[in-house]
Short mmCIF file of C-alpha atoms and ligand atoms in Angstrom, two decimals:
data_model
loop_
_atom_site.label_atom_id
_atom_site.label_comp_id
_atom_site.label_asym_id
_atom_site.label_seq_id
_atom_site.Cartn_x
_atom_site.Cartn_y
_atom_site.Cartn_z
CA UNK A 1 119.43 115.32 109.35
CA UNK A 2 117.57 118.25 110.84
CA UNK A 3 113.79 117.95 111.00
CA UNK A 4 111.73 121.13 110.47
CA UNK A 5 108.32 119.68 111.04
CA UNK A 6 107.18 116.59 112.89
CA UNK A 7 103.68 115.10 112.70
CA UNK A 8 103.00 112.70 115.54
CA UNK A 9 100.23 110.25 116.49
CA UNK A 10 98.93 110.32 112.96
CA UNK A 11 96.36 108.08 111.39
CA UNK A 12 97.85 108.34 107.94
CA UNK A 13 96.85 107.18 104.49
CA UNK A 14 100.26 107.10 102.88
CA UNK A 15 99.50 105.70 99.39
CA UNK A 16 103.09 104.42 99.56
CA UNK A 17 104.12 101.88 96.96
CA UNK A 18 104.99 102.01 93.30
CA UNK A 19 105.25 105.52 91.96
CA UNK A 20 102.46 104.91 89.49
CA UNK A 21 98.70 105.07 89.10
CA UNK A 22 96.73 102.26 90.73
CA UNK A 23 93.98 100.36 88.97
CA UNK A 24 91.57 97.53 89.61
CA UNK A 25 91.63 96.19 93.14
CA UNK A 26 94.75 98.22 93.96
CA UNK A 27 92.79 101.45 93.45
CA UNK A 28 91.05 100.64 96.75
CA UNK A 29 94.09 99.43 98.71
CA UNK A 30 95.50 102.48 100.40
CA UNK A 31 97.52 101.33 103.40
CA UNK A 32 96.65 102.97 106.71
CA UNK A 33 99.41 103.70 109.19
CA UNK A 34 98.12 104.20 112.75
CA UNK A 35 100.16 106.04 115.35
CA UNK A 36 102.53 107.24 112.67
CA UNK A 37 105.39 109.69 112.88
CA UNK A 38 106.04 111.74 109.76
CA UNK A 39 109.18 113.88 109.69
CA UNK A 40 109.83 116.61 107.15
CA UNK A 41 113.23 118.07 106.29
CA UNK A 42 113.34 121.07 103.97
CA UNK A 43 110.72 120.51 101.29
CA UNK A 44 110.92 116.71 101.44
CA UNK A 45 109.58 113.84 103.50
CA UNK A 46 112.48 112.43 105.54
CA UNK A 47 110.82 109.71 107.60
CA UNK A 48 107.49 107.88 107.80
CA UNK A 49 106.97 105.09 110.30
CA UNK A 50 105.44 103.81 113.50
CA UNK A 51 108.54 103.76 115.63
CA UNK A 52 109.98 106.76 117.51
CA UNK A 53 112.09 108.93 115.22
CA UNK A 54 115.45 107.20 114.55
CA UNK A 55 118.56 108.88 115.98
CA UNK A 56 119.94 110.03 112.66
CA UNK A 57 117.21 112.72 112.65
CA UNK A 58 117.63 115.68 114.96
CA UNK A 59 114.77 117.54 116.57
CA UNK A 60 115.39 120.80 118.43
CA UNK A 61 113.45 123.80 119.72
CA UNK A 62 112.99 125.06 116.14
CA UNK A 63 111.19 121.90 115.05
CA UNK A 64 107.46 122.50 114.69
CA UNK A 65 105.43 119.65 116.15
CA UNK A 66 101.88 118.77 115.16
CA UNK A 67 99.88 116.34 117.28
CA UNK A 68 97.54 114.70 114.75
CA UNK A 69 95.74 112.52 117.28
CA UNK A 70 92.11 111.97 116.21
CA UNK A 71 92.74 113.40 112.74
CA UNK A 72 93.36 111.95 109.29
CA UNK A 73 96.63 112.64 107.47
CA UNK A 74 96.85 112.22 103.69
CA UNK A 75 99.11 113.32 100.87
CA UNK A 76 98.30 116.87 99.73
CA UNK A 77 95.34 116.52 97.37
CA UNK A 78 95.83 117.05 93.65
CA UNK A 79 93.25 118.62 91.32
CA UNK A 80 94.21 117.29 87.89
CA UNK A 81 91.59 119.04 85.77
CA UNK A 82 90.61 122.70 86.07
CA UNK A 83 89.92 125.67 83.80
CA UNK A 84 91.36 127.87 86.55
CA UNK A 85 92.23 131.04 84.63
CA UNK A 86 89.19 132.74 83.11
CA UNK A 87 87.25 135.97 83.14
CA UNK A 88 83.69 136.47 84.30
CA UNK A 89 81.07 133.91 85.22
CA UNK A 90 78.03 132.31 83.61
CA UNK A 91 75.24 132.50 86.15
CA UNK A 92 72.97 133.79 83.35
CA UNK A 93 73.05 130.21 82.02
CA UNK A 94 71.83 128.79 85.32
CA UNK A 95 68.18 129.58 84.60
CA UNK A 96 68.47 128.17 81.08
CA UNK A 97 69.88 124.95 82.47
CA UNK A 98 67.04 124.66 84.98
CA UNK A 99 64.63 125.08 82.07
CA UNK A 100 66.30 122.08 80.48
CA UNK A 101 68.39 123.85 77.83
CA UNK A 102 71.37 121.69 76.93
CA UNK A 103 75.01 122.71 77.51
CA UNK A 104 75.85 121.99 73.84
CA UNK A 105 72.83 123.97 72.61
CA UNK A 106 73.95 127.02 74.60
CA UNK A 107 77.41 126.62 73.04
CA UNK A 108 75.97 126.20 69.52
CA UNK A 109 73.99 129.42 69.98
CA UNK A 110 77.19 131.32 70.70
CA UNK A 111 77.01 131.27 74.49
CA UNK A 112 78.74 128.92 76.92
CA UNK A 113 82.48 128.77 76.27
CA UNK A 114 82.10 131.69 73.79
CA UNK A 115 80.75 133.92 76.53
CA UNK A 116 83.76 133.12 78.74
CA UNK A 117 86.05 133.72 75.74
CA UNK A 118 84.63 137.25 75.49
CA UNK A 119 85.03 137.89 79.23
CA UNK A 120 88.56 136.47 79.28
CA UNK A 121 89.57 138.54 76.26
CA UNK A 122 88.30 141.71 77.95
CA UNK A 123 90.02 141.00 81.28
CA UNK A 124 93.54 142.30 81.91
CA UNK A 125 96.38 140.07 83.09
CA UNK A 126 95.95 141.51 86.60
CA UNK A 127 92.21 140.88 86.71
CA UNK A 128 92.68 137.26 85.58
CA UNK A 129 95.55 136.82 88.02
CA UNK A 130 93.56 138.11 91.01
CA UNK A 131 90.52 136.00 90.20
CA UNK A 132 92.55 132.82 89.69
CA UNK A 133 94.55 133.52 92.86
CA UNK A 134 91.33 133.70 94.87
CA UNK A 135 90.32 130.31 93.52
CA UNK A 136 93.75 128.86 94.29
CA UNK A 137 93.43 130.11 97.88
CA UNK A 138 90.07 128.34 98.15
CA UNK A 139 91.53 125.14 96.69
CA UNK A 140 94.45 125.26 99.11
CA UNK A 141 91.95 125.58 101.94
CA UNK A 142 90.36 122.34 100.80
CA UNK A 143 93.70 120.54 101.11
CA UNK A 144 94.83 120.85 97.49
CA UNK A 145 98.56 121.42 96.93
CA UNK A 146 98.91 120.89 93.15
CA UNK A 147 96.51 122.05 90.43
CA UNK A 148 96.38 121.55 86.68
CA UNK A 149 95.18 124.63 84.75
CA UNK A 150 93.97 124.66 81.16
CA UNK A 151 93.91 127.57 78.74
CA UNK A 152 91.11 127.57 76.17
CA UNK A 153 89.28 130.87 76.51
CA UNK A 154 91.23 132.66 73.81
CA UNK A 155 90.68 130.06 71.07
CA UNK A 156 91.02 132.13 67.86
CA UNK A 157 92.55 135.04 69.75
CA UNK A 158 95.96 133.60 70.47
CA UNK A 159 97.07 136.59 72.57
CA UNK A 160 94.33 135.77 75.09
CA UNK A 161 95.31 132.12 75.09
CA UNK A 162 98.91 133.16 75.84
CA UNK A 163 97.72 135.60 78.54
CA UNK A 164 95.95 132.74 80.33
CA UNK A 165 99.05 130.54 80.27
CA UNK A 166 101.25 133.44 81.41
CA UNK A 167 98.90 133.99 84.36
CA UNK A 168 99.18 130.31 85.28
CA UNK A 169 102.97 130.49 84.98
CA UNK A 170 103.16 133.56 87.23
CA UNK A 171 100.84 132.01 89.79
CA UNK A 172 102.97 128.87 89.83
CA UNK A 173 105.88 131.11 90.87
CA UNK A 174 103.96 133.32 93.31
CA UNK A 175 101.48 130.97 94.97
CA UNK A 176 102.34 128.07 97.27
CA UNK A 177 100.12 125.74 95.25
CA UNK A 178 102.01 124.23 92.29
CA UNK A 179 100.41 124.74 88.90
CA UNK A 180 100.77 122.43 85.91
CA UNK A 181 99.77 124.02 82.64
CA UNK A 182 97.79 122.56 79.74
CA UNK A 183 97.29 124.25 76.38
CA UNK A 184 93.68 123.91 75.24
CA UNK A 185 93.50 126.06 72.14
CA UNK A 186 91.07 123.45 70.82
CA UNK A 187 88.33 124.17 73.36
CA UNK A 188 85.79 125.54 70.87
CA UNK A 189 85.80 126.50 67.20
CA UNK A 190 86.12 130.31 66.99
CA UNK A 191 83.05 131.96 65.47
CA UNK A 192 85.02 133.25 62.44
CA UNK A 193 85.98 129.67 61.63
CA UNK A 194 82.51 128.18 62.15
CA UNK A 195 82.12 127.20 58.49
CA UNK A 196 85.75 126.11 58.01
CA UNK A 197 86.89 124.45 61.25
CA UNK A 198 89.72 122.56 59.53
CA UNK A 199 91.40 125.88 58.78
CA UNK A 200 91.42 126.61 62.51
CA UNK A 201 92.96 123.19 63.13
CA UNK A 202 95.73 124.19 60.68
CA UNK A 203 96.34 127.44 62.58
CA UNK A 204 96.50 125.55 65.85
CA UNK A 205 99.01 123.08 64.47
CA UNK A 206 101.16 125.44 62.41
CA UNK A 207 101.21 128.55 64.58
CA UNK A 208 99.97 128.00 68.10
CA UNK A 209 101.48 124.67 69.14
CA UNK A 210 105.06 125.56 68.08
CA UNK A 211 104.81 128.88 69.99
CA UNK A 212 103.52 127.17 73.15
CA UNK A 213 106.40 124.68 73.05
CA UNK A 214 109.11 127.23 72.23
CA UNK A 215 107.99 129.46 75.08
CA UNK A 216 107.51 126.58 77.51
CA UNK A 217 103.94 127.66 78.26
CA UNK A 218 102.46 124.23 78.83
CA UNK A 219 103.22 120.56 79.51
CA UNK A 220 100.10 119.11 77.93
CA UNK A 221 97.83 119.59 74.94
CA UNK A 222 94.09 119.05 75.40
CA UNK A 223 91.19 118.95 72.92
CA UNK A 224 87.43 119.15 73.48
CA UNK A 225 86.48 116.17 71.29
CA UNK A 226 82.71 116.53 71.26
CA UNK A 227 79.73 116.75 68.95
CA UNK A 228 79.64 120.23 67.42
CA UNK A 229 83.13 121.03 68.74
CA UNK A 230 86.12 119.02 67.41
CA UNK A 231 85.64 115.71 65.59
CA UNK A 232 87.72 112.63 66.34
CA UNK A 233 89.77 113.21 63.15
CA UNK A 234 90.45 116.87 63.97
CA UNK A 235 91.29 115.96 67.57
CA UNK A 236 93.68 113.25 66.41
CA UNK A 237 95.53 115.71 64.15
CA UNK A 238 95.89 118.29 66.92
CA UNK A 239 96.97 115.77 69.56
CA UNK A 240 99.53 114.01 67.35
CA UNK A 241 100.98 117.34 66.21
CA UNK A 242 101.39 118.43 69.83
CA UNK A 243 102.90 115.09 70.79
CA UNK A 244 105.50 115.40 68.06
CA UNK A 245 106.56 118.70 69.64
CA UNK A 246 106.72 117.17 73.13
CA UNK A 247 103.28 118.03 74.53
CA UNK A 248 101.61 114.93 75.94
CA UNK A 249 97.97 114.56 74.85
CA UNK A 250 94.97 114.89 77.14
CA UNK A 251 91.45 114.54 75.81
CA UNK A 252 88.06 115.87 76.88
CA UNK A 253 86.57 112.58 75.73
CA UNK A 254 82.99 111.32 75.45
CA UNK A 255 81.78 113.95 77.89
CA UNK A 256 78.27 114.34 76.48
CA UNK A 257 78.01 112.40 73.20
CA UNK A 258 79.75 109.08 72.51
CA UNK A 259 82.15 109.94 69.68
CA UNK A 260 84.99 107.52 70.43
CA UNK A 261 87.10 109.92 72.50
CA UNK A 262 88.09 107.13 74.89
CA UNK A 263 89.40 105.04 72.00
CA UNK A 264 91.20 108.11 70.58
CA UNK A 265 92.92 108.85 73.91
CA UNK A 266 94.31 105.31 73.98
CA UNK A 267 95.29 105.43 70.30
CA UNK A 268 97.32 108.64 70.55
CA UNK A 269 99.00 107.61 73.82
CA UNK A 270 97.27 110.24 75.95
CA UNK A 271 98.36 110.58 79.57
CA UNK A 272 94.69 110.99 80.54
CA UNK A 273 91.15 110.94 79.19
CA UNK A 274 88.74 113.26 80.93
CA UNK A 275 84.99 113.15 81.65
CA UNK A 276 84.00 109.86 79.89
CA UNK A 277 80.35 110.05 80.94
CA UNK A 278 79.39 108.58 77.56
CA UNK A 279 82.40 106.31 76.97
CA UNK A 280 81.82 103.04 75.05
CA UNK A 281 82.77 99.57 76.27
CA UNK A 282 85.49 99.49 73.60
CA UNK A 283 86.77 102.83 74.91
CA UNK A 284 87.03 101.37 78.40
CA UNK A 285 88.89 98.31 77.07
CA UNK A 286 91.34 100.53 75.19
CA UNK A 287 91.97 102.85 78.16
CA UNK A 288 92.56 99.82 80.38
CA UNK A 289 95.01 98.28 77.93
CA UNK A 290 97.08 101.47 77.62
CA UNK A 291 96.61 102.44 81.30
CA UNK A 292 95.45 105.91 80.38
CA UNK A 293 94.26 107.63 83.56
CA UNK A 294 90.51 108.35 83.43
CA UNK A 295 89.97 111.74 85.05
CA UNK A 296 86.33 111.65 86.16
CA UNK A 297 84.50 114.84 87.09
CA UNK A 298 81.36 114.02 89.07
CA UNK A 299 80.73 117.68 89.94
CA UNK A 300 80.08 118.27 86.24
CA UNK A 301 77.69 115.30 86.05
CA UNK A 302 75.91 116.64 89.13
CA UNK A 303 75.74 120.20 87.80
CA UNK A 304 74.54 119.16 84.33
CA UNK A 305 71.44 117.68 86.00
CA UNK A 306 71.04 114.88 83.49
CA UNK A 307 71.40 111.87 85.76
CA UNK A 308 74.35 110.58 83.78
CA UNK A 309 77.56 109.59 85.50
CA UNK A 310 80.77 108.05 84.20
CA UNK A 311 80.81 104.23 84.50
CA UNK A 312 83.49 104.17 87.18
CA UNK A 313 82.71 100.66 88.48
CA UNK A 314 83.05 99.18 85.02
CA UNK A 315 86.34 101.02 84.56
CA UNK A 316 87.72 99.71 87.84
CA UNK A 317 86.57 96.20 86.96
CA UNK A 318 88.35 96.44 83.59
CA UNK A 319 91.54 97.94 85.05
CA UNK A 320 91.37 101.64 84.14
CA UNK A 321 93.14 103.85 86.74
CA UNK A 322 90.77 106.59 87.92
CA UNK A 323 91.46 110.13 89.12
CA UNK A 324 88.76 112.47 90.44
CA UNK A 325 88.99 116.24 89.88
CA UNK A 326 86.80 119.33 90.12
CA UNK A 327 86.74 120.49 86.45
CA UNK A 328 86.50 123.93 88.08
CA UNK A 329 85.19 126.19 85.29
CA UNK A 330 82.56 128.92 84.92
CA UNK A 331 80.15 126.77 82.89
CA UNK A 332 79.73 123.11 83.70
CA UNK A 333 81.27 123.11 87.20
CA UNK A 334 81.71 126.41 89.03
CA UNK A 335 83.13 124.92 92.23
CA UNK A 336 86.67 124.61 93.60
CA UNK A 337 85.62 122.16 96.30
CA UNK A 338 87.51 118.90 95.67
CA UNK A 339 86.21 117.44 98.95
CA UNK A 340 82.66 117.78 97.61
CA UNK A 341 83.72 115.99 94.40
CA UNK A 342 85.13 113.18 96.56
CA UNK A 343 81.71 112.72 98.19
CA UNK A 344 80.05 112.81 94.77
CA UNK A 345 82.50 110.20 93.49
CA UNK A 346 81.22 107.85 96.17
CA UNK A 347 77.55 108.83 95.93
CA UNK A 348 77.24 109.08 92.15
CA UNK A 349 80.06 106.92 90.77
CA UNK A 350 79.76 104.28 93.53
CA UNK A 351 83.48 104.40 94.31
CA UNK A 352 84.58 103.34 97.78
CA UNK A 353 86.19 106.02 99.98
CA UNK A 354 89.53 104.21 99.54
CA UNK A 355 89.20 104.27 95.74
CA UNK A 356 88.36 107.95 95.97
CA UNK A 357 91.37 108.97 98.07
CA UNK A 358 93.61 107.12 95.58
CA UNK A 359 91.86 109.10 92.84
CA UNK A 360 92.78 112.50 94.32
CA UNK A 361 96.34 111.63 95.33
CA UNK A 362 98.62 109.20 93.47
CA UNK A 363 96.30 108.71 90.47
CA UNK A 364 95.72 112.44 90.10
CA UNK A 365 99.51 112.89 90.24
CA UNK A 366 99.88 110.31 87.47
CA UNK A 367 97.24 112.12 85.37
CA UNK A 368 99.60 115.13 85.24
CA UNK A 369 102.87 113.22 85.14
CA UNK A 370 103.92 114.10 88.69
CA UNK A 371 103.74 110.65 90.31
CA UNK A 372 107.51 110.48 90.88
CA UNK A 373 107.62 113.36 93.36
CA UNK A 374 104.12 113.69 94.86
CA UNK A 375 100.81 111.93 95.46
CA UNK A 376 102.00 109.78 98.38
CA UNK A 377 103.64 110.15 101.78
CA UNK A 378 106.99 108.49 101.19
CA UNK A 379 110.60 109.29 101.97
CA UNK A 380 112.06 111.54 99.27
CA UNK A 381 108.75 112.84 97.97
CA UNK A 382 107.66 116.47 98.30
CA UNK A 383 106.47 117.34 101.80
CA UNK A 384 102.90 118.13 100.66
CA UNK A 385 100.49 116.91 103.31
CA UNK A 386 96.87 117.52 104.27
CA UNK A 387 95.45 116.95 107.75
CA UNK A 388 91.69 116.63 108.05
CA UNK A 389 89.68 117.05 111.23
CA UNK A 390 87.92 113.71 110.84
CA UNK A 391 88.34 110.39 112.61
CA UNK A 392 87.94 108.38 109.41
CA UNK A 393 87.92 108.65 105.64
CA UNK A 394 84.32 107.38 105.58
CA UNK A 395 83.29 110.23 107.84
CA UNK A 396 84.98 112.77 105.58
CA UNK A 397 82.98 111.70 102.51
CA UNK A 398 79.75 111.05 104.41
CA UNK A 399 79.65 114.53 105.98
CA UNK A 400 79.57 116.25 102.62
CA UNK A 401 79.60 119.82 101.39
CA UNK A 402 81.73 121.33 104.14
CA UNK A 403 85.46 121.83 104.54
CA UNK A 404 87.16 119.25 106.77
CA UNK A 405 90.67 120.69 106.45
CA UNK A 406 92.61 121.21 109.67
CA UNK A 407 96.11 121.93 108.36
CA UNK A 408 97.83 122.01 104.97
CA UNK A 409 101.58 121.61 104.61
CA UNK A 410 103.25 122.54 101.33
CA UNK A 411 106.97 122.06 100.65
CA UNK A 412 107.44 121.28 104.35
CA UNK A 413 105.79 124.47 105.64
CA UNK A 414 102.40 125.04 107.24
CA UNK A 415 100.46 127.14 104.72
CA UNK A 416 96.89 126.77 106.02
CA UNK A 417 95.45 126.27 109.47
CA UNK A 418 91.81 126.14 110.49
O1 IZC B 1 83.72 126.73 80.05
O2 IZC B 1 82.17 125.28 79.61
N1 IZC B 1 83.33 121.17 79.19
N2 IZC B 1 84.73 122.71 78.61
C1 IZC B 1 84.30 121.42 78.24
C2 IZC B 1 84.11 123.17 79.64
C3 IZC B 1 83.21 122.19 80.02
C4 IZC B 1 84.35 124.50 80.26
C5 IZC B 1 83.34 125.54 79.93
ZN1 ZN B 2 87.26 120.46 81.35
#
């Protein structure tokens, strides 16, 4: 077999093992391989090991060689929760937040998500595409090779919702980063439905969900289950209706107010429950029992400035698999920097660096149903690899706020170099 790219002298965190999310103690057991050779053929990983490359693999003058001595090699990072495609920004809310005005109060007064809905509606396909592409380039630079992208800024205006998903679809084709699409029509109640939200739930279920499925616009269906947004009962209806059509549920659960979103995610068989800053003990028990991946977003906790963080240690103790993502969005977390979120996961959620790297690789893959072909450095998986200019994982998280990326490899090709 011909090798296109050979990484030598690597200190690698392979995450090799079962092709599934890790929980409990296993979340922190990552498996270092020192002095490793990693060989890539086409878009796949062909060999990983400590010995010299076995003879069945051929290396010639076309083979690109990377000497990774002194650097850290990991699977390409995965950002499993973003609101990538949107128009405009919300820096006008920054001052309000510093004055102590609540995120949900801004939303209730018609700002927040509604202001991004307006900006997204007014933006053309091209404008949304260019803006999202810029963000994807930034993410790639941070070592991210797969990104989940939610719609949700069209809400009542279905054409805008579709435009967002079409942009994500096009970017998945055009950009080296892979995109996984989530329909989030239930991100806020449109203003015209403010006094009859159940009618909007009917529209979502009867008109929007079938269209999304027929046109293959998304893999997942997400709901903002939150006080003043969608109730647990409304969320359940929307998630079960989507599931019946083949869209796996995801839930923005117990982000700000404890409504029972964690319990709901487990009940409807969600692939993931996101945020969980206010999750109940019962919610944690239920997520652990069903092995729903908890996608925690410490950048949002940090940016909300309320000194509340998701109870990650309790989740790990109870056996909930944890992923860490950016939540990149124009309101609660305007940052694409997953490496910063990794530091915050240690500093704010008290996760060990090993638990954190699991959370942005194999567990993040599991949160978007891609654990079979990515999230670890193993023979047969996609050749998506990040190389960081750090001697250790501890150093990477400790030296926070900067970009440690040296090289990013996607589908077996070098796509970013410092
Ligand atoms: O635009 O505010 N939490 N949805 C739920 C968001 C944050 C995104 C936003
Ligand atoms: Zn979100």
